[in-house]
Amino acid sequence: MSIAPRALPVVQLRVPTDEDAVAWHRAFADPEVMAFLGGRPSELSLYDEWTARQRRLDAERGFCLWSVLDEDGGFVGFTGAQPWSQSAYGPVGEIEIGWRLARPAWGRGYVTAAARLTLERLRAAGVERVVAAVDERNERSAAVARRLGMEAAESFTEPRSGQPVRCFRLELEPGR
């Protein structure tokens, strides 16, 4: 007897608002959430700038890092895509899909559900392929990438941390 896969939760993606900067700051102040991203929270001003940049990106390209809302409209994190922001290393010139959740939302299927919606929106925006840069120690994020159908590709070293990062890739076929 096989076990049916667990149904994914219903999520909504929203272009980040000014208020979302505060929600992002609170959710990502948790050292566990930031363990593979330097371990320390960023200042609120960084999230103010980051959410403003996402609003511009969505207006210009039709995608960004969206705030993820649960079935009740509560903030649980972000997922989405943006051009790779580094010029000295990594998948330069690629569109990177990414995700980050508040600790209480972990293990509930939110990232997979939201990332699948992200892939649908990216296809609609005409994006042909995406990458995900995942710290090689972060098995949870690597598992999400694999659930999305992404394949492990090259590795590189993140210059500030010195940590190895695995690049996952996915070709987006229109209409799929």
Short mmCIF file of C-alpha atoms in Angstrom, two decimals:
data_model
loop_
_atom_site.label_atom_id
_atom_site.label_comp_id
_atom_site.label_asym_id
_atom_site.label_seq_id
_atom_site.Cartn_x
_atom_site.Cartn_y
_atom_site.Cartn_z
CA MET A 1 0.00 0.00 0.00
CA SER A 2 1.47 3.35 -1.00
CA ILE A 3 1.02 6.54 0.93
CA ALA A 4 -0.52 9.42 -0.99
CA PRO A 5 1.58 12.58 -1.03
CA ARG A 6 0.50 15.26 1.38
CA ALA A 7 -1.62 18.01 -0.15
CA LEU A 8 0.13 21.35 -0.33
CA PRO A 9 -1.35 24.29 1.54
CA VAL A 10 -3.11 27.13 -0.23
CA VAL A 11 -0.85 30.16 -0.48
CA GLN A 12 -1.03 33.59 -2.03
CA LEU A 13 1.83 35.61 -3.50
CA ARG A 14 1.76 39.38 -3.02
CA VAL A 15 4.10 42.09 -4.25
CA PRO A 16 5.74 43.25 -0.99
CA THR A 17 4.17 46.28 0.66
CA ASP A 18 5.85 48.86 2.89
CA GLU A 19 4.39 46.95 5.85
CA ASP A 20 5.94 43.72 4.59
CA ALA A 21 9.40 45.17 5.25
CA VAL A 22 8.58 45.00 8.97
CA ALA A 23 7.20 41.44 8.63
CA TRP A 24 10.33 40.34 6.71
CA HIS A 25 12.54 41.94 9.36
CA ARG A 26 10.71 40.21 12.23
CA ALA A 27 10.54 36.80 10.56
CA PHE A 28 14.17 36.82 9.45
CA ALA A 29 15.57 38.03 12.78
CA ASP A 30 15.64 34.37 13.86
CA PRO A 31 19.22 32.99 13.82
CA GLU A 32 17.89 29.59 12.65
CA VAL A 33 16.26 31.22 9.61
CA MET A 34 19.51 33.03 8.83
CA ALA A 35 21.82 30.07 9.56
CA PHE A 36 22.90 29.69 5.92
CA LEU A 37 22.77 33.42 5.20
CA GLY A 38 25.38 34.75 7.60
CA GLY A 39 23.56 33.84 10.82
CA ARG A 40 22.65 37.40 11.77
CA PRO A 41 19.57 39.48 11.06
CA SER A 42 19.74 42.58 8.92
CA GLU A 43 18.58 46.05 9.91
CA LEU A 44 15.01 47.11 9.12
CA SER A 45 16.36 49.66 6.63
CA LEU A 46 17.72 46.82 4.49
CA TYR A 47 14.23 45.28 4.28
CA ASP A 48 12.73 48.70 3.48
CA GLU A 49 15.14 48.96 0.54
CA TRP A 50 14.72 45.31 -0.45
CA THR A 51 10.92 45.39 -0.56
CA ALA A 52 11.00 48.67 -2.52
CA ARG A 53 13.39 47.04 -5.02
CA GLN A 54 10.98 44.09 -5.35
CA ARG A 55 8.09 46.43 -6.16
CA ARG A 56 10.19 48.06 -8.91
CA LEU A 57 11.29 44.67 -10.23
CA ASP A 58 7.71 43.41 -10.41
CA ALA A 59 6.61 46.56 -12.26
CA GLU A 60 9.51 46.25 -14.73
CA ARG A 61 9.69 42.48 -15.28
CA GLY A 62 6.47 40.95 -13.98
CA PHE A 63 8.19 39.02 -11.19
CA CYS A 64 10.04 39.63 -7.94
CA LEU A 65 10.44 38.12 -4.49
CA TRP A 66 6.80 38.03 -3.41
CA SER A 67 5.54 37.90 0.15
CA VAL A 68 3.94 34.52 0.82
CA LEU A 69 0.63 34.54 2.67
CA ASP A 70 -0.99 31.48 4.20
CA GLU A 71 -4.62 30.44 3.73
CA ASP A 72 -5.71 33.03 6.32
CA GLY A 73 -3.72 35.86 4.72
CA GLY A 74 -0.96 35.75 7.34
CA PHE A 75 2.64 36.43 6.33
CA VAL A 76 4.86 33.31 6.31
CA GLY A 77 7.88 34.40 4.23
CA PHE A 78 8.86 35.11 0.67
CA THR A 79 9.48 33.30 -2.57
CA GLY A 80 9.98 34.50 -6.08
CA ALA A 81 12.72 35.31 -8.51
CA GLN A 82 15.09 38.08 -9.45
CA PRO A 83 18.18 38.47 -11.62
CA TRP A 84 21.28 37.06 -9.93
CA SER A 85 22.61 40.06 -8.01
CA GLN A 86 26.31 39.20 -7.82
CA SER A 87 28.67 40.01 -10.67
CA ALA A 88 31.87 38.38 -9.42
CA TYR A 89 30.71 34.79 -8.89
CA GLY A 90 27.83 32.37 -9.32
CA PRO A 91 25.27 32.12 -12.12
CA VAL A 92 25.85 35.61 -13.53
CA GLY A 93 23.12 36.68 -15.95
CA GLU A 94 20.63 34.07 -14.73
CA ILE A 95 17.24 34.45 -13.05
CA GLU A 96 17.43 33.06 -9.52
CA ILE A 97 14.44 31.58 -7.74
CA GLY A 98 14.60 31.74 -3.98
CA TRP A 99 12.64 31.35 -0.79
CA ARG A 100 12.84 32.09 2.90
CA LEU A 101 10.22 31.33 5.55
CA ALA A 102 9.62 32.37 9.12
CA ARG A 103 10.59 29.51 11.44
CA PRO A 104 6.98 28.63 12.51
CA ALA A 105 6.10 27.99 8.84
CA TRP A 106 8.82 25.40 8.24
CA GLY A 107 7.88 21.84 7.29
CA ARG A 108 4.31 22.63 6.26
CA GLY A 109 4.68 22.72 2.46
CA TYR A 110 4.50 26.50 2.09
CA VAL A 111 7.77 26.85 0.16
CA THR A 112 6.94 24.12 -2.33
CA ALA A 113 3.43 25.49 -2.91
CA ALA A 114 4.67 29.08 -3.27
CA ALA A 115 7.64 28.12 -5.46
CA ARG A 116 5.33 26.21 -7.81
CA LEU A 117 3.17 29.32 -8.15
CA THR A 118 6.36 31.29 -8.78
CA LEU A 119 7.32 28.95 -11.62
CA GLU A 120 3.87 29.43 -13.19
CA ARG A 121 4.26 33.21 -13.01
CA LEU A 122 7.79 33.06 -14.42
CA ARG A 123 6.61 30.99 -17.39
CA ALA A 124 3.84 33.55 -18.00
CA ALA A 125 6.46 36.33 -17.87
CA GLY A 126 8.50 34.53 -20.56
CA VAL A 127 11.38 33.37 -18.35
CA GLU A 128 13.02 30.36 -20.02
CA ARG A 129 15.10 28.94 -17.16
CA VAL A 130 15.85 29.52 -13.50
CA VAL A 131 18.60 28.69 -11.07
CA ALA A 132 18.59 28.27 -7.30
CA ALA A 133 21.80 28.88 -5.37
CA VAL A 134 21.70 26.71 -2.25
CA ASP A 135 24.32 26.51 0.50
CA GLU A 136 25.53 22.90 0.31
CA ARG A 137 24.82 22.42 4.03
CA ASN A 138 21.16 23.41 3.57
CA GLU A 139 19.53 20.08 2.77
CA ARG A 140 16.00 21.44 3.32
CA SER A 141 16.39 24.01 0.51
CA ALA A 142 18.10 21.46 -1.72
CA ALA A 143 15.10 19.16 -1.19
CA VAL A 144 12.72 21.94 -2.26
CA ALA A 145 14.77 22.52 -5.42
CA ARG A 146 14.57 18.80 -6.23
CA ARG A 147 10.79 18.74 -5.56
CA LEU A 148 10.48 21.52 -8.14
CA GLY A 149 12.24 19.32 -10.68
CA MET A 150 15.50 21.27 -10.54
CA GLU A 151 18.75 19.43 -11.24
CA ALA A 152 22.00 19.95 -9.35
CA ALA A 153 24.61 21.58 -11.55
CA GLU A 154 27.82 23.44 -10.82
CA SER A 155 29.13 24.53 -7.43
CA PHE A 156 30.88 27.72 -6.45
CA THR A 157 32.24 29.28 -3.29
CA GLU A 158 30.42 32.21 -1.70
CA PRO A 159 33.24 34.75 -1.27
CA ARG A 160 32.16 36.33 2.04
CA SER A 161 31.46 33.09 3.92
CA GLY A 162 33.78 30.78 2.03
CA GLN A 163 30.94 28.23 1.97
CA PRO A 164 30.30 25.97 -1.02
CA VAL A 165 27.06 26.68 -2.86
CA ARG A 166 25.31 24.28 -5.25
CA CYS A 167 23.55 25.74 -8.25
CA PHE A 168 20.33 23.95 -9.25
CA ARG A 169 18.85 24.56 -12.73
CA LEU A 170 15.45 24.17 -14.36
CA GLU A 171 14.35 24.80 -17.93
CA LEU A 172 10.85 26.29 -17.98
CA GLU A 173 8.82 24.85 -20.78
CA PRO A 174 5.92 27.09 -21.81
CA GLY A 175 2.52 25.68 -20.92
CA ARG A 176 3.84 23.14 -18.45
#
